[in-house]
Coordinates of C-alpha atoms in Angstrom, one line a residue:
M1 CA -37.5 4.2 -0.2
K2 CA -37.1 7.0 2.2
T3 CA -35.2 4.8 4.5
I4 CA -32.8 3.9 1.7
R5 CA -32.3 7.6 0.8
F6 CA -31.8 8.5 4.5
Y7 CA -29.1 5.8 5.0
F8 CA -27.4 6.8 1.7
F9 CA -27.4 10.4 3.0
I10 CA -25.9 9.4 6.3
A11 CA -23.3 7.3 4.7
S12 CA -22.4 10.0 2.3
F13 CA -22.1 12.5 5.1
L14 CA -19.8 10.2 7.2
F15 CA -17.6 9.6 4.2
I16 CA -17.1 13.3 3.5
L17 CA -16.7 13.9 7.2
S18 CA -13.9 11.3 7.4
G19 CA -12.0 13.3 4.8
C20 CA -12.1 16.5 6.9
R21 CA -10.0 15.2 9.8
A22 CA -6.9 17.0 10.7
L23 CA -3.6 15.4 9.8
K24 CA -1.9 13.4 12.5
A25 CA 0.5 15.3 14.7
P26 CA 4.2 14.8 13.8
V27 CA 6.0 12.3 15.9
I28 CA 9.5 13.0 17.1
V29 CA 11.7 10.3 18.7
G30 CA 15.0 11.7 20.1
N31 CA 16.4 15.2 19.7
V32 CA 19.0 16.7 17.4
P33 CA 21.4 18.6 19.6
A34 CA 22.2 21.6 17.5
Q35 CA 25.5 22.4 19.4
T36 CA 26.9 18.9 18.8
Y37 CA 26.1 18.6 14.9
Q38 CA 26.7 21.2 12.3
Y39 CA 27.0 19.3 9.2
V40 CA 24.7 16.8 7.4
Y41 CA 25.1 14.4 4.5
I42 CA 21.7 13.7 2.9
Q43 CA 21.3 10.3 1.2
P44 CA 20.3 11.1 -2.5
T45 CA 16.7 10.5 -3.4
T46 CA 15.0 10.3 -6.9
E47 CA 12.6 12.9 -8.2
L48 CA 8.9 12.1 -8.1
T49 CA 6.6 13.5 -10.8
S50 CA 2.8 13.3 -10.1
G51 CA -0.2 14.7 -11.8
A52 CA -3.9 15.7 -11.1
S53 CA -6.5 16.9 -13.3
N54 CA -9.0 19.7 -12.7
L55 CA -12.5 18.4 -12.4
Y56 CA -14.2 21.5 -14.0
T57 CA -11.7 22.3 -16.9
G58 CA -10.1 18.8 -17.4
A59 CA -6.8 20.4 -17.5
M60 CA -3.8 18.3 -16.3
M61 CA -1.2 19.6 -14.0
T62 CA 2.0 17.9 -13.1
K63 CA 4.3 18.6 -10.2
S64 CA 7.6 17.2 -9.2
V65 CA 9.5 16.9 -5.9
N66 CA 12.9 15.6 -4.9
P67 CA 12.7 14.7 -1.3
S68 CA 16.5 15.2 -0.5
D69 CA 16.2 18.8 -2.0
V70 CA 13.2 19.7 0.3
I71 CA 15.1 18.3 3.3
A72 CA 18.2 20.2 2.3
G73 CA 16.3 23.5 2.1
E74 CA 14.7 23.0 5.5
L75 CA 18.1 22.0 7.1
I76 CA 19.9 24.9 5.6
K77 CA 17.1 27.2 7.0
N78 CA 18.0 25.8 10.5
G79 CA 21.7 26.4 10.2
F80 CA 23.2 23.0 9.1
V81 CA 25.8 22.9 6.4
I82 CA 25.1 20.3 3.6
L83 CA 28.1 18.2 2.7
P84 CA 28.3 16.7 -0.8
E85 CA 30.1 13.7 0.7
L86 CA 31.2 12.5 4.1
K87 CA 34.4 14.1 5.2
P88 CA 36.6 12.2 7.8
E89 CA 37.8 15.5 9.3
L90 CA 34.2 16.5 10.2
I91 CA 32.8 13.1 11.0
D92 CA 32.3 13.9 14.7
R93 CA 30.0 16.8 13.8
T94 CA 28.1 15.2 11.0
L95 CA 24.7 13.6 10.7
I96 CA 23.6 11.2 8.0
V97 CA 20.1 11.9 6.8
N98 CA 17.8 9.2 5.5
Y99 CA 14.2 9.7 4.0
G100 CA 11.5 7.1 3.5
E101 CA 7.8 6.9 2.7
S102 CA 6.4 5.0 5.7
D103 CA 2.5 4.9 5.1
R104 CA -0.4 6.0 3.3
H105 CA -3.9 6.6 4.9
N106 CA -7.2 6.8 3.0
R107 CA -8.9 10.1 3.8
G108 CA -12.2 10.9 2.2
L109 CA -11.8 11.0 -1.7
G110 CA -7.9 11.0 -1.4
Y111 CA -5.1 9.8 0.9
T112 CA -2.2 11.2 2.9
I113 CA 1.4 10.2 2.5
E114 CA 3.3 9.7 5.6
V115 CA 7.2 10.1 5.6
T116 CA 9.9 9.4 8.1
I117 CA 13.2 11.2 8.4
Q118 CA 16.1 9.6 10.2
F119 CA 19.2 11.2 11.5
I120 CA 22.2 9.1 12.1
S121 CA 25.5 9.9 13.7
A122 CA 28.1 9.7 11.0
K123 CA 30.7 8.6 13.6
S124 CA 28.8 5.8 15.4
H125 CA 26.1 5.1 13.0
E126 CA 23.6 5.2 15.8
V127 CA 20.2 6.7 15.3
V128 CA 20.1 10.3 17.0
C129 CA 16.4 10.9 16.2
T130 CA 13.5 10.3 13.7
C131 CA 10.7 12.5 12.8
T132 CA 7.6 11.3 11.1
A133 CA 4.6 13.3 9.5
E134 CA 1.8 13.0 6.9
G135 CA 0.9 15.3 4.2
Q136 CA -2.1 15.9 1.9
G137 CA -2.2 18.1 -1.2
E138 CA -3.4 18.1 -4.7
T139 CA -0.7 15.7 -5.9
E140 CA 1.6 13.0 -4.4
A141 CA 4.4 15.5 -4.9
D142 CA 2.5 18.1 -2.7
D143 CA 1.8 15.4 -0.1
I144 CA 5.5 14.5 0.3
R145 CA 6.6 18.2 0.3
Q146 CA 4.1 19.0 3.0
A147 CA 4.9 15.9 5.0
I148 CA 8.6 16.7 4.9
R149 CA 8.1 20.3 6.0
R150 CA 5.7 19.4 8.8
A151 CA 8.2 16.7 10.2
L152 CA 11.2 19.0 10.2
S153 CA 9.5 22.1 11.4
S154 CA 8.1 20.1 14.4
L155 CA 11.7 18.8 15.0
F156 CA 13.1 22.3 15.1
E157 CA 10.3 23.8 17.1
Q158 CA 11.0 21.2 19.8
K159 CA 14.6 22.1 20.3
E160 CA 13.8 25.9 20.8

């Protein structure tokens, strides 16, 4: 019986420890040359609403996120002008930004969500760069918001 308890303790410890690993480092492929591009058109995304309940009080909380809004905020902060539509006269200096959820990883009692953000030249339609990062919070909305911010902040740290 002591052996069973010992193995149960070890298994529980390893399970909890696996949930404490750090998030994977963001991955950047390519580089956005800031002097070349000034404008961005962000492909629209839909809002995600997610919820979580407090284990102690049972209270339910809901949070929402629209990935394109988070991306827009980060790009504005870094000096880009957001265009509501593609403009032919600005096409040489415009990037098209795409967002996608690229993976989920189990982590302890929860999981992380990984997102990939792609920057495409509006003129040539060639990929200029992509950035990928994962996030983990209380809700899926938190996961996505954190992943987007980690991906874009690592991209702009790289260019400095």
